[in-house]
XYZ file of C-alpha atoms in Angstrom:
718
model
C -82.468 -148.732 86.946
C -79.071 -150.297 86.238
C -76.752 -149.435 89.221
C -73.873 -150.588 87.338
C -74.422 -147.855 84.865
C -73.777 -145.200 87.554
C -70.675 -146.982 88.633
C -69.470 -147.212 85.112
C -70.104 -143.446 84.668
C -68.130 -142.781 87.789
C -71.055 -141.683 89.854
C -70.069 -144.010 92.765
C -70.762 -141.812 95.817
C -74.534 -141.461 95.251
C -77.950 -142.645 96.312
C -80.819 -143.655 94.119
C -84.576 -143.690 94.922
C -87.579 -144.529 92.815
C -90.636 -142.530 93.058
C -93.603 -144.490 94.114
C -96.157 -141.617 94.243
C -95.987 -137.792 95.059
C -95.110 -138.588 98.745
C -93.164 -141.774 98.796
C -89.744 -142.865 97.455
C -88.251 -146.368 97.560
C -84.722 -146.740 98.070
C -82.848 -148.440 95.142
C -79.291 -147.791 96.051
C -77.985 -146.365 99.409
C -74.789 -147.816 100.469
C -72.967 -144.603 101.825
C -73.386 -143.600 105.414
C -73.730 -139.924 104.624
C -77.344 -140.532 103.513
C -78.152 -141.448 107.214
C -77.412 -137.792 108.020
C -79.725 -136.419 105.302
C -82.512 -139.067 105.126
C -82.215 -141.202 108.373
C -84.913 -143.691 107.365
C -83.679 -144.255 103.812
C -81.248 -147.166 104.486
C -83.123 -148.814 107.520
C -86.687 -148.554 106.099
C -85.736 -148.727 102.451
C -87.835 -145.561 101.765
C -88.523 -142.016 102.754
C -91.540 -139.738 102.633
C -91.915 -136.250 101.366
C -91.631 -133.612 102.620
C -88.530 -134.719 104.555
C -87.715 -131.600 106.680
C -84.804 -130.548 104.399
C -85.913 -127.157 102.737
C -83.502 -127.458 99.780
C -84.461 -131.056 98.949
C -88.240 -130.456 99.462
C -88.140 -127.459 97.091
C -86.316 -129.596 94.437
C -88.738 -132.484 94.808
C -91.612 -130.094 93.989
C -89.832 -128.968 90.720
C -89.216 -132.816 90.085
C -92.818 -133.533 90.303
C -93.473 -130.862 87.628
C -90.821 -132.238 85.431
C -92.046 -135.862 85.726
C -95.589 -134.678 84.825
C -94.709 -133.034 81.643
C -91.297 -134.174 80.358
C -90.893 -137.302 78.252
C -87.049 -137.598 78.683
C -84.049 -136.015 80.112
C -83.277 -134.790 83.503
C -83.148 -131.667 85.733
C -80.473 -130.820 88.443
C -80.727 -129.072 91.665
C -77.126 -127.613 91.520
C -74.714 -127.997 94.375
C -75.878 -127.176 97.903
C -74.088 -127.458 101.241
C -75.195 -129.573 104.309
C -73.366 -129.419 107.563
C -74.921 -132.051 109.987
C -73.234 -132.964 113.271
C -69.937 -131.374 112.122
C -70.132 -133.464 108.823
C -69.808 -131.440 105.691
C -71.649 -132.441 102.546
C -71.777 -131.071 99.143
C -74.792 -132.509 97.408
C -76.303 -132.453 93.920
C -79.682 -133.934 93.188
C -81.198 -134.589 89.929
C -84.606 -136.104 88.713
C -84.713 -138.479 85.662
C -86.595 -141.329 84.151
C -85.993 -144.775 82.815
C -88.578 -147.202 80.997
C -91.464 -145.250 82.438
C -90.279 -145.113 86.110
C -89.202 -141.978 87.835
C -85.925 -141.796 89.813
C -84.228 -139.339 92.241
C -80.514 -139.467 92.421
C -78.556 -137.486 95.122
C -74.809 -137.426 94.644
C -72.312 -136.351 97.346
C -69.737 -134.419 95.236
C -67.470 -133.067 98.106
C -64.438 -134.963 96.943
C -64.875 -133.907 93.299
C -65.789 -130.311 94.426
C -62.450 -130.173 96.421
C -60.564 -131.503 93.564
C -62.028 -129.036 91.166
C -61.382 -126.210 93.665
C -57.803 -127.235 93.942
C -57.437 -127.336 90.166
C -59.167 -124.053 89.796
C -56.797 -122.588 92.476
C -53.826 -123.827 90.744
C -55.080 -122.392 87.404
C -55.858 -119.123 89.128
C -52.427 -119.081 90.642
C -50.839 -119.756 87.302
C -52.962 -117.234 85.598
C -51.813 -114.714 88.195
C -48.344 -115.659 87.415
C -49.076 -114.437 83.931
C -48.662 -110.868 85.288
C -45.177 -111.801 86.451
C -44.483 -113.186 82.961
C -45.714 -109.914 81.375
C -43.580 -107.816 83.956
C -40.499 -110.002 83.018
C -41.066 -109.514 79.343
C -41.318 -105.833 79.882
C -38.202 -105.565 81.877
C -36.181 -107.461 79.374
C -37.563 -105.441 76.625
C -36.800 -102.141 78.355
C -33.279 -103.278 79.087
C -32.538 -104.321 75.614
C -34.255 -101.323 74.155
C -31.802 -99.014 76.156
C -28.901 -101.036 75.012
C -29.768 -101.128 71.443
C -30.346 -97.378 71.385
C -27.012 -96.638 73.043
C -25.010 -97.241 69.794
C -25.556 -97.782 66.221
C -22.759 -100.351 66.193
C -23.936 -103.676 67.451
C -20.304 -104.614 68.125
C -20.141 -102.017 70.846
C -23.072 -103.415 72.814
C -22.721 -107.176 72.033
C -21.237 -108.032 75.477
C -23.980 -106.166 77.473
C -26.722 -107.670 75.366
C -25.255 -111.197 75.942
C -25.163 -110.582 79.701
C -28.800 -109.568 79.696
C -30.243 -112.468 77.747
C -27.850 -115.453 78.440
C -28.748 -115.547 82.081
C -32.492 -115.182 81.868
C -34.665 -118.268 81.744
C -37.011 -116.564 79.212
C -36.488 -117.360 75.538
C -35.007 -114.312 73.785
C -34.275 -113.549 70.068
C -33.041 -110.439 68.622
C -33.562 -109.982 64.889
C -32.603 -107.481 62.325
C -35.193 -105.269 60.619
C -35.848 -107.751 57.832
C -36.150 -110.475 60.548
C -32.850 -112.147 60.206
C -31.268 -113.422 63.366
C -28.716 -111.515 65.287
C -28.776 -113.197 68.792
C -30.807 -116.255 70.274
C -30.259 -117.191 73.854
C -29.952 -120.847 75.203
C -33.359 -120.588 76.949
C -35.061 -120.088 73.538
C -33.407 -123.312 72.270
C -34.605 -125.082 75.430
C -38.202 -123.839 74.765
C -38.192 -125.744 71.514
C -36.199 -128.738 72.787
C -33.303 -128.251 70.349
C -29.655 -128.461 70.908
C -27.492 -125.211 71.036
C -26.011 -126.287 67.706
C -28.051 -124.815 64.786
C -30.788 -127.127 63.671
C -32.539 -127.413 60.281
C -35.154 -124.983 61.605
C -33.969 -122.238 64.066
C -36.166 -121.137 66.910
C -36.871 -117.766 65.560
C -37.973 -119.429 62.210
C -40.346 -121.615 64.149
C -41.845 -118.513 66.040
C -42.332 -116.586 62.640
C -43.973 -119.593 60.921
C -46.419 -120.238 63.897
C -47.272 -116.585 64.278
C -47.949 -116.264 60.481
C -50.115 -119.330 60.400
C -52.026 -118.812 63.620
C -52.754 -114.960 63.591
C -54.169 -112.733 60.796
C -52.544 -109.898 62.400
C -49.111 -111.049 61.351
C -48.828 -109.086 58.116
C -50.051 -105.907 59.875
C -47.748 -106.164 62.883
C -44.629 -106.698 60.687
C -45.455 -104.097 57.997
C -46.414 -101.319 60.506
C -43.727 -102.195 63.063
C -46.170 -102.630 65.904
C -45.913 -104.285 69.281
C -47.810 -107.509 69.920
C -48.283 -110.206 72.492
C -50.316 -113.517 72.395
C -50.247 -117.164 72.414
C -48.880 -119.768 69.965
C -49.374 -123.536 69.737
C -46.397 -125.709 68.665
C -47.219 -129.248 67.745
C -43.944 -130.712 68.767
C -42.833 -133.843 66.772
C -43.779 -136.608 67.079
C -47.061 -135.340 68.448
C -46.631 -133.485 71.651
C -47.897 -129.923 71.884
C -46.631 -126.897 73.566
C -48.216 -123.607 74.413
C -45.910 -120.446 74.109
C -46.585 -116.893 75.219
C -44.863 -114.574 72.750
C -44.183 -110.863 73.074
C -42.821 -108.897 70.147
C -41.142 -105.523 70.505
C -39.893 -103.316 67.600
C -36.833 -101.295 68.592
C -37.078 -97.850 66.782
C -35.083 -94.685 66.283
C -36.578 -91.338 67.086
C -37.688 -91.280 63.418
C -39.469 -94.646 63.997
C -37.201 -96.489 61.818
C -36.899 -100.181 63.024
C -33.284 -101.095 63.988
C -34.086 -104.410 65.703
C -36.939 -106.817 66.571
C -37.043 -108.389 70.077
C -39.020 -111.660 70.486
C -39.547 -112.899 73.990
C -40.981 -116.433 74.566
C -42.411 -118.255 77.617
C -43.444 -121.797 77.755
C -47.039 -121.714 79.301
C -47.987 -125.402 78.682
C -48.518 -126.132 82.366
C -50.999 -123.303 82.564
C -52.929 -124.481 79.428
C -52.852 -128.103 80.762
C -54.618 -127.062 83.978
C -57.095 -124.849 81.991
C -57.890 -127.716 79.678
C -58.849 -129.875 82.663
C -61.600 -127.507 83.401
C -64.030 -126.917 80.640
C -65.131 -123.469 81.776
C -61.505 -122.218 82.002
C -60.833 -123.713 78.646
C -63.398 -121.798 76.825
C -63.928 -118.828 79.053
C -61.826 -115.945 80.053
C -60.839 -116.237 83.951
C -61.035 -112.379 84.434
C -64.237 -111.521 82.708
C -66.142 -114.821 82.622
C -66.896 -114.307 78.785
C -65.851 -116.582 75.959
C -61.940 -116.490 75.266
C -60.135 -116.470 71.931
C -60.243 -120.083 71.537
C -63.916 -120.239 72.015
C -64.333 -117.168 69.829
C -62.514 -118.816 66.863
C -64.689 -121.951 67.185
C -67.830 -119.929 67.014
C -66.488 -117.759 64.144
C -65.681 -120.891 62.113
C -69.146 -122.331 62.966
C -70.775 -118.959 61.928
C -68.826 -119.016 58.569
C -69.887 -122.712 57.988
C -73.575 -121.801 58.549
C -73.350 -119.727 55.574
C -75.657 -117.016 56.990
C -74.732 -113.343 56.800
C -73.418 -111.860 60.014
C -71.142 -108.964 61.140
C -67.897 -109.220 63.199
C -67.040 -106.313 65.543
C -63.414 -105.946 66.784
C -63.130 -103.746 69.901
C -59.889 -102.280 71.117
C -59.399 -100.256 74.435
C -57.658 -97.043 73.640
C -54.263 -96.575 75.350
C -54.801 -99.758 77.597
C -50.963 -100.149 77.887
C -50.749 -96.722 79.393
C -53.545 -97.492 81.893
C -51.552 -100.544 83.139
C -48.346 -98.558 83.355
C -50.024 -95.757 85.362
C -52.380 -97.618 87.642
C -50.850 -101.164 87.635
C -52.164 -104.421 86.076
C -54.706 -105.208 88.978
C -56.375 -101.888 88.323
C -56.336 -102.456 84.649
C -58.076 -105.836 85.318
C -60.658 -104.129 87.425
C -61.348 -101.620 84.607
C -61.782 -104.481 82.148
C -64.237 -106.316 84.332
C -66.247 -103.189 84.840
C -66.169 -102.415 81.196
C -67.513 -105.932 80.409
C -70.283 -105.540 82.878
C -71.222 -102.129 81.223
C -71.105 -103.573 77.665
C -72.849 -107.090 78.196
C -76.449 -105.538 78.540
C -76.121 -103.992 75.223
C -75.207 -107.350 73.471
C -78.196 -109.055 72.037
C -79.172 -112.670 72.965
C -77.766 -114.888 70.406
C -74.765 -112.719 69.694
C -71.283 -113.563 71.176
C -69.007 -111.209 73.086
C -65.484 -112.688 73.740
C -62.240 -111.396 74.976
C -59.527 -112.110 72.380
C -56.454 -110.207 73.769
C -55.346 -108.121 76.715
C -57.575 -105.158 75.805
C -59.179 -106.457 72.724
C -62.688 -107.906 72.346
C -64.919 -109.194 69.632
C -68.669 -109.441 68.976
C -70.170 -111.839 66.474
C -73.663 -110.468 65.569
C -75.416 -113.670 64.704
C -78.742 -112.274 63.705
C -79.630 -110.621 60.462
C -78.881 -106.876 61.157
C -78.129 -103.980 58.933
C -74.861 -102.069 58.793
C -76.417 -99.014 60.376
C -77.521 -101.145 63.437
C -73.895 -102.271 63.919
C -72.828 -98.574 63.802
C -75.550 -97.665 66.264
C -74.243 -100.432 68.508
C -70.749 -99.349 68.146
C -71.608 -95.790 69.241
C -73.526 -97.037 72.192
C -70.655 -99.252 73.403
C -68.234 -96.198 72.857
C -70.490 -94.011 74.964
C -70.672 -96.614 77.574
C -66.905 -96.946 77.873
C -66.153 -93.216 78.009
C -68.085 -92.956 81.262
C -65.434 -92.450 84.187
C -63.949 -95.501 85.924
C -63.368 -94.789 89.631
C -60.552 -96.362 91.436
C -60.330 -97.536 95.012
C -58.287 -94.460 96.178
C -61.086 -92.137 94.974
C -59.345 -91.137 91.668
C -60.903 -91.861 88.253
C -59.514 -92.443 84.813
C -61.263 -92.471 81.387
C -60.837 -94.907 78.520
C -62.160 -95.146 74.955
C -62.981 -97.855 72.499
C -62.148 -98.113 68.825
C -64.269 -100.402 66.795
C -63.521 -102.223 63.560
C -66.187 -104.123 61.669
C -66.328 -106.527 58.690
C -69.307 -108.256 57.130
C -69.694 -111.957 56.083
C -69.821 -112.818 53.290
C -69.694 -109.316 51.690
C -66.116 -108.617 52.907
C -64.678 -112.041 53.149
C -66.002 -115.667 52.949
C -63.548 -117.427 55.489
C -62.880 -116.685 59.121
C -59.254 -115.766 58.709
C -59.886 -113.109 56.191
C -62.716 -111.703 57.891
C -60.856 -111.296 61.033
C -57.762 -109.758 59.117
C -60.197 -107.140 57.652
C -61.768 -106.376 61.043
C -58.268 -105.955 62.382
C -57.466 -103.620 59.653
C -60.663 -101.564 60.289
C -59.831 -101.172 64.046
C -56.225 -100.357 63.243
C -57.449 -97.352 61.013
C -60.082 -96.412 63.735
C -57.179 -95.944 66.096
C -55.647 -93.407 63.829
C -58.345 -90.859 64.720
C -58.095 -88.751 67.823
C -61.490 -89.771 69.051
C -63.059 -93.180 69.533
C -64.818 -94.277 66.330
C -66.410 -97.166 64.407
C -64.633 -98.064 61.124
C -66.077 -100.580 58.547
C -63.795 -102.551 56.327
C -63.958 -101.297 52.733
C -61.749 -101.174 49.607
C -61.529 -97.299 50.341
C -60.386 -98.096 53.749
C -57.845 -100.484 52.531
C -56.509 -97.821 50.187
C -56.530 -95.266 53.006
C -54.498 -97.749 55.116
C -51.997 -98.087 52.343
C -51.812 -94.281 52.108
C -51.217 -94.061 55.826
C -48.326 -96.622 55.640
C -46.780 -94.846 52.751
C -46.799 -91.491 54.671
C -45.438 -92.953 57.686
C -42.464 -94.293 55.523
C -42.122 -90.932 53.888
C -42.245 -88.984 57.242
C -39.287 -91.004 58.528
C -37.100 -89.146 55.839
C -38.906 -85.929 55.583
C -36.569 -84.075 57.953
C -33.354 -85.349 56.478
C -34.766 -84.552 52.955
C -35.571 -81.021 54.060
C -39.190 -81.428 53.086
C -40.688 -79.525 56.030
C -41.097 -75.661 56.169
C -42.326 -73.461 58.862
C -44.917 -70.830 58.027
C -45.766 -67.953 60.394
C -49.226 -66.452 60.939
C -49.075 -63.127 62.755
C -51.127 -62.071 65.883
C -51.942 -58.431 66.055
C -52.341 -56.313 69.221
C -56.126 -55.102 68.818
C -55.269 -51.772 70.677
C -52.604 -50.475 68.304
C -52.404 -52.872 65.368
C -48.783 -53.908 65.991
C -47.519 -57.549 65.427
C -46.641 -58.867 68.879
C -46.100 -62.476 67.897
C -46.847 -65.149 65.396
C -47.614 -68.908 65.426
C -45.428 -71.370 63.850
C -47.355 -73.691 61.522
C -45.744 -76.781 59.996
C -46.106 -77.504 56.236
C -44.829 -80.582 54.425
C -43.770 -80.332 50.823
C -42.785 -83.717 49.433
C -39.887 -84.173 46.936
C -42.350 -85.298 44.274
C -44.147 -81.888 44.530
C -47.133 -83.220 46.686
C -48.180 -80.813 49.364
C -49.565 -82.779 52.452
C -51.798 -80.806 54.876
C -51.188 -80.793 58.560
C -54.579 -82.327 59.118
C -53.387 -85.494 57.394
C -49.866 -85.941 58.421
C -49.923 -84.540 62.039
C -52.230 -87.431 63.373
C -50.042 -90.039 61.640
C -46.870 -88.398 63.235
C -48.737 -88.396 66.632
C -49.811 -91.975 66.339
C -46.370 -93.367 65.317
C -44.206 -91.263 67.626
C -42.588 -89.393 64.759
C -44.104 -86.125 66.147
C -41.325 -86.207 68.882
C -38.350 -85.647 66.380
C -40.653 -83.579 64.013
C -41.493 -81.410 67.017
C -37.897 -80.951 67.975
C -37.160 -79.845 64.489
C -39.986 -77.274 64.761
C -38.631 -75.911 68.039
C -35.115 -75.681 66.718
C -36.194 -74.015 63.499
C -38.313 -71.566 65.423
C -35.397 -70.642 67.534
C -33.362 -70.025 64.340
C -36.081 -67.773 63.008
C -36.191 -65.740 66.176
C -32.454 -65.303 65.958
C -32.762 -64.105 62.196
C -35.566 -61.735 63.173
C -33.525 -60.267 66.056
C -30.631 -59.575 63.647
C -32.980 -57.894 61.287
C -34.225 -55.527 64.101
C -37.628 -57.171 64.616
C -38.747 -58.120 68.170
C -41.346 -60.775 67.491
C -42.142 -63.738 69.845
C -42.851 -67.131 67.952
C -45.504 -69.512 69.339
C -44.849 -73.329 68.813
C -47.557 -76.050 69.259
C -46.761 -78.942 71.659
C -48.478 -82.320 71.089
C -49.527 -84.803 73.802
C -46.811 -87.205 72.745
C -44.183 -84.441 73.173
C -45.288 -83.719 76.775
C -44.334 -87.292 77.536
C -40.897 -86.932 76.019
C -38.662 -86.638 79.094
C -35.788 -84.941 76.929
C -38.049 -82.213 75.788
C -37.074 -79.641 78.368
C -33.377 -80.251 77.906
C -33.873 -79.723 74.230
C -35.724 -76.598 74.486
C -33.081 -75.104 76.854
C -30.234 -76.123 74.348
C -32.056 -74.706 71.323
C -32.520 -71.366 73.140
C -28.764 -71.261 74.009
C -27.380 -72.464 70.848
C -29.259 -69.654 68.923
C -28.516 -66.941 71.491
C -32.005 -65.753 72.014
C -33.945 -64.775 75.016
C -36.390 -67.517 76.490
C -39.201 -64.944 76.593
C -39.081 -64.689 72.756
C -40.470 -68.311 72.628
C -43.979 -69.380 73.532
C -45.468 -72.921 73.866
C -49.047 -73.695 72.899
C -50.887 -76.623 74.432
C -54.584 -77.812 73.693
C -57.077 -78.099 76.482
C -57.071 -81.901 75.893
C -53.467 -82.016 76.988
C -54.109 -80.254 80.236
C -56.793 -82.944 81.053
C -54.964 -86.071 79.885
C -51.421 -85.338 81.095
C -51.932 -82.977 83.972
C -49.050 -84.044 86.152
C -46.521 -84.111 83.266
C -48.052 -80.648 82.125
C -47.717 -79.133 85.417
C -43.983 -80.079 85.772
C -43.108 -78.950 82.215
C -44.945 -75.663 82.447
C -43.302 -74.913 85.913
C -39.890 -75.481 84.439
C -40.310 -73.563 81.187
C -41.861 -70.652 83.078
C -38.629 -70.613 85.268
C -36.669 -70.138 82.035
C -39.036 -67.200 81.067
C -40.955 -68.996 78.252
C -44.610 -67.961 78.066
C -47.486 -70.468 77.826
C -50.743 -70.304 75.697
C -53.774 -72.596 75.882
C -55.181 -73.266 72.394
C -58.677 -74.208 71.204
C -60.111 -72.937 74.568
C -63.862 -73.612 75.161
C -64.141 -76.770 72.922
C -65.653 -79.023 75.574
C -62.961 -80.060 78.031
C -63.588 -79.378 81.770
C -60.370 -77.576 82.305
C -61.335 -74.418 83.825
C -60.051 -75.492 87.318
C -56.645 -75.959 85.751
C -56.356 -72.289 84.722
C -55.775 -71.155 88.195
C -53.362 -74.120 89.014
C -51.090 -74.093 86.023
C -48.602 -71.222 85.068
C -50.494 -69.998 82.043
C -50.074 -66.591 80.280
C -52.647 -66.577 77.433
C -55.853 -68.423 76.296
C -56.863 -68.661 72.612
C -60.703 -68.641 71.895
C -61.303 -71.397 69.510
C -62.253 -70.114 65.934
C -65.673 -72.003 66.073
C -66.891 -69.310 68.402
C -65.572 -66.419 66.276
C -67.047 -67.484 62.880
C -70.674 -66.670 63.996
C -70.174 -64.389 66.689
C -71.924 -61.416 64.821
C -75.044 -63.277 64.283
C -75.066 -65.935 67.035
C -75.992 -64.411 70.563
C -74.777 -67.701 72.405
C -71.181 -67.269 70.808
C -71.196 -63.589 71.892
C -72.088 -64.559 75.510
C -69.415 -67.263 75.410
C -66.682 -64.942 74.135
C -67.651 -62.280 76.667
C -67.456 -64.772 79.526
C -64.085 -65.945 78.421
C -62.643 -62.587 78.138
C -63.985 -61.609 81.573
C -62.755 -64.765 83.286
C -59.351 -64.568 81.676
C -58.888 -61.034 82.660
C -59.946 -61.733 86.181
C -57.332 -64.414 86.321
C -54.821 -61.951 84.731
C -54.587 -63.825 81.548
C -54.426 -62.360 78.054
C -56.956 -63.392 75.477
C -56.200 -64.187 71.857
C -58.945 -64.804 69.138
C -58.070 -66.960 66.239
C -59.938 -67.386 63.016
C -60.841 -63.598 62.718
C -61.827 -62.864 58.994
C -64.144 -59.962 58.977
C -64.041 -56.375 60.309
C -67.238 -56.889 62.226
C -65.478 -59.689 64.168
C -62.502 -57.475 64.719
C -64.587 -54.551 65.965
C -66.553 -56.763 68.399
C -63.424 -58.178 69.802
C -61.711 -54.891 70.054
C -64.740 -53.202 71.771
C -64.771 -55.999 74.295
C -61.135 -55.792 75.121
C -59.696 -58.912 73.497
C -55.945 -58.489 73.649
C -54.733 -60.193 70.364
C -56.243 -61.503 67.171
C -55.148 -63.803 64.493
C -56.752 -64.787 61.230
C -57.115 -64.284 57.443
C -58.356 -60.689 57.953
C -54.770 -59.843 58.789
C -52.674 -62.454 57.059
C -52.682 -66.005 56.020
C -49.694 -68.187 57.331
C -46.662 -67.025 55.434
C -43.266 -68.537 54.521
C -40.498 -66.956 56.477
C -39.257 -64.456 53.817
C -42.725 -63.331 53.182
C -43.542 -63.062 56.820
C -40.398 -60.754 57.182
C -41.596 -58.585 54.304
C -45.043 -58.479 55.923
C -43.526 -57.604 59.480
C -41.647 -54.765 57.811
C -44.500 -53.357 55.978
C -46.947 -53.476 58.780
C -44.479 -51.967 61.171
C -43.763 -49.003 58.833
C -47.579 -48.594 58.242
C -48.201 -48.445 61.903
C -45.574 -45.892 62.461
C -47.126 -43.778 59.612
C -50.543 -44.092 61.121
C -49.328 -43.110 64.475
C -47.465 -40.103 63.040
C -50.546 -39.014 61.174
C -52.380 -38.911 64.471
C -49.915 -36.359 65.801
C -48.495 -36.200 69.368
C -50.732 -37.565 72.140
């Protein structure tokens, strides 16, 4: 064996032995003193015998014998093991190989290399941890600018405060107009791109937009939908140097979700990337989860496309991951991601690739020939796996969900970038649903996405265009037939004559945040209606639905109080309705809000009760007045004994807690009679009335009141 070859390869700190037979090895090269600690006779006697009283090495030699017996070429390695002999620390790696029909054992002391790698890894880890600081810094700058930009519609009034925020920071910041034209770029941004403060041929913001559009299929979707985004860009700096940049994009919006500004925040992370690229594993694998990273994923995706064999691409997105980080902190968020990958990995088939391609985003390339249904089945398994509770060190637990988008090669696209773009579109649509779901890309999906975008844009102007209307559906007291209150239900009549159902536009409003200004309009309008009813001599409470997004609005309580005062009504004439899901997901915020509104005198009702959430314990903790039995239990109660039992149990439990019970979806006299017989307090449904425009509701209220008086008069004095 050519010893010069070892030196040429950089394997200098090693010893080489030639196998004579199964028990004897001849020393070929052993110039380092550490071998005397491991094999004392190797240098003096120019040989050693097996076994050599070193358990790890003896075990490897047994494997080497089997390798030499059956293999024709190649090598096998022992892996690094530790030896501590007479206060000397060795880190050794042995491998068995062959050359020209002879068998060789090489033992390499890798302690210096190991220390160097550990030092590199530690530096990389420290820089990776500093990424959290970068994210926190970006978030702070975003929040500060967001506050300033929302303070005034006139940029002139806030130019000085904005300048103070961005001029002194070392982070590159660009503030752009809604159509992506520059408003302000700080000196640090010019420094990132190594340009002078004087305008260059290509401004920094233009370079950012060009790099983002070229390197990410999400560009079009992020800009068109006004979404937040963060990721890494690579800039090939002339004449040939490269820089890695971490970019965070934040849209600044009004309450009606109209974009007023874009904030671009840029950090130079080239040093992190340099250290990562010096370690092959860190280059291609995510440091947190130890699965392939975005860079490796794209390499594999391109390779899969080049192979020209059909495959599926699944895009996984953790629901509300930003909220998890905000509530529990980034370290807890990292723990949840690690545990999620540990749960998911066993379900990913051998030969498929699972990769982390973003903070809370993952992708699976299904290499084997599988059907669409098998991909759907896998998606449902992963969703079910993710919905199991994650327990935190303090004993608390949190729940997450997964949305999954999927696209097929070559059916949907025949290149990697378009395929990824379609999978991104599919997961974006999956996120519109309230529950976790699997969405496949299709032309129908693309059309639906365009429809959603169109409705989002139309919703922004619906209030100012007076396109919304409140319908009222009465709730009757089952003991005497009087109308005690009514539920306010939102309807959208577009200017072009199209009527959009709440099942279609409410989820869009909730997803985009438009539900907050729309919800305020509903509250204000309901208070106006109560005032009008009072002037007409009707004493009727109105119940208004609150969405999860509204619960998080810190201005909601003040707005409710102001609306009541401006319309000169009593607080007990207004009622708030929340679903069970809101109780579970936002318990702390709900508890605070309900406590405060109850102090005002506003009553509270829980809607859709019994639909599967484990919120029974909250009924005794929260200030609640009524629970509404979900219509799904009412529909078949006459014929379904289980529904009867559930309804009876709900009524008994509610009354024991001194809560009133409302049944919704009542459509037949048999249903009414059953509920009345079993002491349900109120009922709502088509048997009594459909939701009515305000004028018709007033007429219905007058007619029903008069009829009740006639009926009571006919009965005579009690």
